[in-house]
JSON list of C-alpha atoms in Angstrom, two decimals:
[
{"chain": "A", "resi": 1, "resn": "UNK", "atom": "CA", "xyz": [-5.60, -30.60, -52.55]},
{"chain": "A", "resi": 2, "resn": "UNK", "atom": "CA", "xyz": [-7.38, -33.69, -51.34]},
{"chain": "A", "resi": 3, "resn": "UNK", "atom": "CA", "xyz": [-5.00, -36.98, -50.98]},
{"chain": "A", "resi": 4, "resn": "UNK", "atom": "CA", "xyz": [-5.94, -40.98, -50.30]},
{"chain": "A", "resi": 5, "resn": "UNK", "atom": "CA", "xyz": [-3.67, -43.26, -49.94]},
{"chain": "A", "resi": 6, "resn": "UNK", "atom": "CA", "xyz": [-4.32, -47.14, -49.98]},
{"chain": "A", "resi": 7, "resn": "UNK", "atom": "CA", "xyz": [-2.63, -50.36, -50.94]},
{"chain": "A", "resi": 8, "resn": "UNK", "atom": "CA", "xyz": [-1.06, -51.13, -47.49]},
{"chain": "A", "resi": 9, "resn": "UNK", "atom": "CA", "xyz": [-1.60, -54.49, -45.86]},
{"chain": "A", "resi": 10, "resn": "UNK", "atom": "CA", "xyz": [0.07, -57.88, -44.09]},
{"chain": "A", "resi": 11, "resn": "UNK", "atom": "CA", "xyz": [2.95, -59.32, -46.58]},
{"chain": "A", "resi": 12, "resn": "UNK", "atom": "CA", "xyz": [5.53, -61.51, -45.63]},
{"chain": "A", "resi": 13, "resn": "UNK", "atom": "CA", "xyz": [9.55, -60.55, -45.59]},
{"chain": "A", "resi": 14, "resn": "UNK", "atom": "CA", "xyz": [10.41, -60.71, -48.98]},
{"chain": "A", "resi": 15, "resn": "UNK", "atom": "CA", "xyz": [7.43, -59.64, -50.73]},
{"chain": "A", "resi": 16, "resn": "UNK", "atom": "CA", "xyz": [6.22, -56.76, -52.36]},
{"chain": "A", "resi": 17, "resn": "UNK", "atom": "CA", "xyz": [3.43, -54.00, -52.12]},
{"chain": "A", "resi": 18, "resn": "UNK", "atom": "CA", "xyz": [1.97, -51.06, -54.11]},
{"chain": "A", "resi": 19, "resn": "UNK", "atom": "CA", "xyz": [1.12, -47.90, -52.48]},
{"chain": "A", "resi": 20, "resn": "UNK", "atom": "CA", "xyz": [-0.99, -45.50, -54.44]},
{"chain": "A", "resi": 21, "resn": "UNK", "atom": "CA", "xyz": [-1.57, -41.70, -52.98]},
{"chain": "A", "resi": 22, "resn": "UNK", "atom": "CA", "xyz": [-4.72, -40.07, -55.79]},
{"chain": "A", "resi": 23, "resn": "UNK", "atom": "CA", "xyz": [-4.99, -36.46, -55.47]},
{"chain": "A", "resi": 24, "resn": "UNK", "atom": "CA", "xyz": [-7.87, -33.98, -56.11]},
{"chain": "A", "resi": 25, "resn": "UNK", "atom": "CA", "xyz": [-8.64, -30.81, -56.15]},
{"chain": "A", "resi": 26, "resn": "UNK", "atom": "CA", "xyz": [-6.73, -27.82, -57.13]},
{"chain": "A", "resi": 27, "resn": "UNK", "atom": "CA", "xyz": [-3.48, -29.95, -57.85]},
{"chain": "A", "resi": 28, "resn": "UNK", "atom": "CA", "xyz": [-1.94, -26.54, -60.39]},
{"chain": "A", "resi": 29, "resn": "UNK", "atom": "CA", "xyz": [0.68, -25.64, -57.96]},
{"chain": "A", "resi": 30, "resn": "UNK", "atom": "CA", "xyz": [1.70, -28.83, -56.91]},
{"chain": "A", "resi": 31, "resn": "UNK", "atom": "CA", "xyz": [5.75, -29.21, -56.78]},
{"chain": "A", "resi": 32, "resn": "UNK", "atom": "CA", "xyz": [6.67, -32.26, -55.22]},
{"chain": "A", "resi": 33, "resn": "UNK", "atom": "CA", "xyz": [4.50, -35.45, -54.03]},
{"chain": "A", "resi": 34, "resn": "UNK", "atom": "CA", "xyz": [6.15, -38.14, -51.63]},
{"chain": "A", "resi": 35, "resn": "UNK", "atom": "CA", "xyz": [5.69, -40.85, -48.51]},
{"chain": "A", "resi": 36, "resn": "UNK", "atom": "CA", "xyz": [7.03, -40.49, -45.04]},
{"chain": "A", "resi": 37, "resn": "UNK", "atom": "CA", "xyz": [6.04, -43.44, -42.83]},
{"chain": "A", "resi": 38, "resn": "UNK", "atom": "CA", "xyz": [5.68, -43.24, -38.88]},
{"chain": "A", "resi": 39, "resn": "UNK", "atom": "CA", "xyz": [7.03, -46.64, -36.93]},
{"chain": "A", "resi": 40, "resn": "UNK", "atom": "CA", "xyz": [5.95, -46.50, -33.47]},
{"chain": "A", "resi": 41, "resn": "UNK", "atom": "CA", "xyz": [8.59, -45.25, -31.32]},
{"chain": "A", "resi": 42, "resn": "UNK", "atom": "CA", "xyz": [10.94, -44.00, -33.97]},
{"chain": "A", "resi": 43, "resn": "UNK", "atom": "CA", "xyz": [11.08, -40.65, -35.96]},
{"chain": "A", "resi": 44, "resn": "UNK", "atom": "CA", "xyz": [8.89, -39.99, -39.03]},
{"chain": "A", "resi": 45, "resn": "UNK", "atom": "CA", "xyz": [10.95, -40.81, -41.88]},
{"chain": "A", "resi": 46, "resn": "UNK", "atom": "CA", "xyz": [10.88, -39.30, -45.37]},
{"chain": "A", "resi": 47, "resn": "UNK", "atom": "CA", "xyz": [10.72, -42.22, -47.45]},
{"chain": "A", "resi": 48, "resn": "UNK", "atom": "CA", "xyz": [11.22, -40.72, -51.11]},
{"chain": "A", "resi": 49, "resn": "UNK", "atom": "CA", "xyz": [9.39, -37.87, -53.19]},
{"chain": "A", "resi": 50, "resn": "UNK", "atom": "CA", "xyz": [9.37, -37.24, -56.62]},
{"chain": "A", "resi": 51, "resn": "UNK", "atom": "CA", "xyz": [8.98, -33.68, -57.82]},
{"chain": "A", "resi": 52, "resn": "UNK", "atom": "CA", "xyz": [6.88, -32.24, -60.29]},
{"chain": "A", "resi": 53, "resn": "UNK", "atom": "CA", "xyz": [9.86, -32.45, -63.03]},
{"chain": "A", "resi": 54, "resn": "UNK", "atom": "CA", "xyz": [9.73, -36.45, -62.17]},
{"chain": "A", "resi": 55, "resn": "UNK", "atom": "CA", "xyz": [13.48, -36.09, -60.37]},
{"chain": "A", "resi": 56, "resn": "UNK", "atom": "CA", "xyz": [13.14, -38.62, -57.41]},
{"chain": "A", "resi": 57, "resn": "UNK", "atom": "CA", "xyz": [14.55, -39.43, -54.19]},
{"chain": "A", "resi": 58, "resn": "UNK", "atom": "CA", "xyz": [15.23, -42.14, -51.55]},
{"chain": "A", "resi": 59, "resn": "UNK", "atom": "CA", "xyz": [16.24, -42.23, -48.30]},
{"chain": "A", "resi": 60, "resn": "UNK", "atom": "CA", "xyz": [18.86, -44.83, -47.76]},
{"chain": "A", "resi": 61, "resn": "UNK", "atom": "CA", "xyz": [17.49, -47.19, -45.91]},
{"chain": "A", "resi": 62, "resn": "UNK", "atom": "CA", "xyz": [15.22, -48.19, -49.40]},
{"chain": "A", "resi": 63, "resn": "UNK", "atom": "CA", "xyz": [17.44, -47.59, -52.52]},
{"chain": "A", "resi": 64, "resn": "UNK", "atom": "CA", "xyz": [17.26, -50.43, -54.81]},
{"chain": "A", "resi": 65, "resn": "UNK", "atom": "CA", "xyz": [14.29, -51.55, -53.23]},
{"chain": "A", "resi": 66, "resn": "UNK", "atom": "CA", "xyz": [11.35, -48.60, -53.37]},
{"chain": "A", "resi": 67, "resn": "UNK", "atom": "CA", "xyz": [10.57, -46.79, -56.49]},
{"chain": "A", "resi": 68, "resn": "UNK", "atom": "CA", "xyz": [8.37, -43.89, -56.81]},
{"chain": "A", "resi": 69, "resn": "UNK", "atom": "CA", "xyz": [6.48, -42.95, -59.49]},
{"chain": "A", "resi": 70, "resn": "UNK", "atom": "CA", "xyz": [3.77, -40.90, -60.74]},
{"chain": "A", "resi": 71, "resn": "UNK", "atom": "CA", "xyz": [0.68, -41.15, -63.88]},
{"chain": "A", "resi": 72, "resn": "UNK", "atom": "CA", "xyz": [-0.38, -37.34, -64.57]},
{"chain": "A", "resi": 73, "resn": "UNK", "atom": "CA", "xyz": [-3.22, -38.54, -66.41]},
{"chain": "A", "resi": 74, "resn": "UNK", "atom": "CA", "xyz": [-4.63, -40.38, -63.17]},
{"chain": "A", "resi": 75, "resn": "UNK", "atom": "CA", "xyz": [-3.39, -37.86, -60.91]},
{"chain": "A", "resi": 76, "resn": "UNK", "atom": "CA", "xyz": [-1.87, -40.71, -59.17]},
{"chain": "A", "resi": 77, "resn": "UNK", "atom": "CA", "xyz": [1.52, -41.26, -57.40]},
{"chain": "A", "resi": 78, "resn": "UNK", "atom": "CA", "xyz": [2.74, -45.02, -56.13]},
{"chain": "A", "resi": 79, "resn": "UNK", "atom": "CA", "xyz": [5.34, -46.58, -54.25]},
{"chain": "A", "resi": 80, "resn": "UNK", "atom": "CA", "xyz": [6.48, -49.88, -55.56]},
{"chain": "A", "resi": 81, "resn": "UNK", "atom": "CA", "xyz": [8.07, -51.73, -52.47]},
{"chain": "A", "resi": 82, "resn": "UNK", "atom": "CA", "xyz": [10.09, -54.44, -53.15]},
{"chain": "A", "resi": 83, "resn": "UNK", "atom": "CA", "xyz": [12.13, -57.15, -50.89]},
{"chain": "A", "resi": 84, "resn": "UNK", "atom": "CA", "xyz": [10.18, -55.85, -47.82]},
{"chain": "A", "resi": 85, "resn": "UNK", "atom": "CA", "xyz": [11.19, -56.58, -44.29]},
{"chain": "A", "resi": 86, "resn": "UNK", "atom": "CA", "xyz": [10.06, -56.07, -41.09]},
{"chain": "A", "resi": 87, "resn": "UNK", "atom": "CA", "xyz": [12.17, -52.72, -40.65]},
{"chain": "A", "resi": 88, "resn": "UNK", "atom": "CA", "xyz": [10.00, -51.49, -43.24]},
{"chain": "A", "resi": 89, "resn": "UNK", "atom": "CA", "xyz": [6.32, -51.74, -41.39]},
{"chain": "A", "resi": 90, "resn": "UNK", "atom": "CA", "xyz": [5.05, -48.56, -40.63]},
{"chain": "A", "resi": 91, "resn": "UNK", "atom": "CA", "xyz": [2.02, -46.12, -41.63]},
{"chain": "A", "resi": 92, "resn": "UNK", "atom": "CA", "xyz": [2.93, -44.74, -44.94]},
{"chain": "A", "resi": 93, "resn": "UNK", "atom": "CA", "xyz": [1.45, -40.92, -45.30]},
{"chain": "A", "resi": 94, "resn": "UNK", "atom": "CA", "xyz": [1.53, -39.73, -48.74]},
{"chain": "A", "resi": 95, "resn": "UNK", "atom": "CA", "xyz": [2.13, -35.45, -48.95]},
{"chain": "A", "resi": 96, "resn": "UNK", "atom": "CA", "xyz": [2.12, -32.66, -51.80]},
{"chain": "A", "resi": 97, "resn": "UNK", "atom": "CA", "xyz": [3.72, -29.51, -51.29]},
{"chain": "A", "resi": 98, "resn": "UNK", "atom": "CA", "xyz": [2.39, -26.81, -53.40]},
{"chain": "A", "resi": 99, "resn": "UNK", "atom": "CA", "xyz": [2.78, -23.45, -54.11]},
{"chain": "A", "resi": 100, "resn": "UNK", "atom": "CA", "xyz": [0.26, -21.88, -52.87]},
{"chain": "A", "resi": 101, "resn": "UNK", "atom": "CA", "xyz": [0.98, -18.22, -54.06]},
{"chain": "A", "resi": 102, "resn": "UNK", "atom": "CA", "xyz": [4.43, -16.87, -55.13]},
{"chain": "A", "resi": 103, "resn": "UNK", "atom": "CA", "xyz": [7.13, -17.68, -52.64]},
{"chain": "A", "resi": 104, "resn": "UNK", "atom": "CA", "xyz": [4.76, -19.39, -49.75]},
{"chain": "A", "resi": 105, "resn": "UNK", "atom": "CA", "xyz": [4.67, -23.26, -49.88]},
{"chain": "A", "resi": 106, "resn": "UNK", "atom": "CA", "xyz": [2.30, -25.57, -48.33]},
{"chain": "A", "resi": 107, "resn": "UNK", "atom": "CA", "xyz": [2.41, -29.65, -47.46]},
{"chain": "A", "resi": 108, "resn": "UNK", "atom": "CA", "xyz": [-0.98, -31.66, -47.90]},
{"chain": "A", "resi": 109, "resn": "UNK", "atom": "CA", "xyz": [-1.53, -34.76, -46.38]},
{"chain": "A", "resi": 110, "resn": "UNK", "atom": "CA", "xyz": [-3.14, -37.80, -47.20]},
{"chain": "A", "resi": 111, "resn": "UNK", "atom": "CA", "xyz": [-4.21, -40.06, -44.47]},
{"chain": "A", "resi": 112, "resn": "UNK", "atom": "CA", "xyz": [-1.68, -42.94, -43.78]},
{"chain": "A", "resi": 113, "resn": "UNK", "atom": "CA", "xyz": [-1.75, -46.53, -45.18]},
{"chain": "A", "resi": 114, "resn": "UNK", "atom": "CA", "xyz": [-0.57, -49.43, -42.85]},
{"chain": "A", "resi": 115, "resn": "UNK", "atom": "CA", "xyz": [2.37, -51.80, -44.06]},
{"chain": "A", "resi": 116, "resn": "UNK", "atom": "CA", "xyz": [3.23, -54.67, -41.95]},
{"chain": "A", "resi": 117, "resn": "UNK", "atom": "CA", "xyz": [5.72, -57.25, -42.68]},
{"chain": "A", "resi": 118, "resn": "UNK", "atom": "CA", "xyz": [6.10, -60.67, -41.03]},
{"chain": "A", "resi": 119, "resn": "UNK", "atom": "CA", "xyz": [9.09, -62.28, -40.79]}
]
């Protein structure tokens, strides 16, 4: 499984972006796609995922704001990020975790997308 991400970029506090994470390649056993995002000096953070039965999740810190989504026919997951603020700036790294045979699981990564938000 091959993933790129892109739509980061400079947006004031307030404003919105669109992350989009396209995946190739053998994409059969994939059960869950998501974003974690990496601020310097703090933790990666799992921002939300969606699995393959389209059940999401958020971490806290962006309910109400983020929403996560996928098109099947474009192989394509986003992040719509809403009322951003500077908390929020990071590198955004879209994964899939697959199963790779029965009972072994593997994470993919995409390459990360920068997000920075002025204030």
């Amino acid at each position: 499984v091959q993933l790129q991400a892109s739509g980061g970029g400079l947006v004031q506090a307030g404003g919105s972006l669109r992350l989009s994470c396209a995946a190739s390649g053998d994409r059969f056993g994939i059960i869950a796609m998501g974003w974690y995002r990496q601020a310097p000096g703090k933790q990666r953070e799992l921002v939300a995922r969606i699995t393959s039965g389209g059940s999401a999740n958020y971490a806290e810190s962006v309910k109400g704001r983020f929403t996560i989504s996928r098109d099947n026919a474009k192989n394509t997951m986003y992040l719509q990020m809403n009322s951003l603020n500077p908390e929020d700036a990071a590198v955004y790294l879209c994964y899939a975790r697959a199963e790779t045979s029965p009972g072994y699981e593997y994470q993919y990564w995409g390459q990360g997308t920068q997000v920075t938000v002025s204030s």
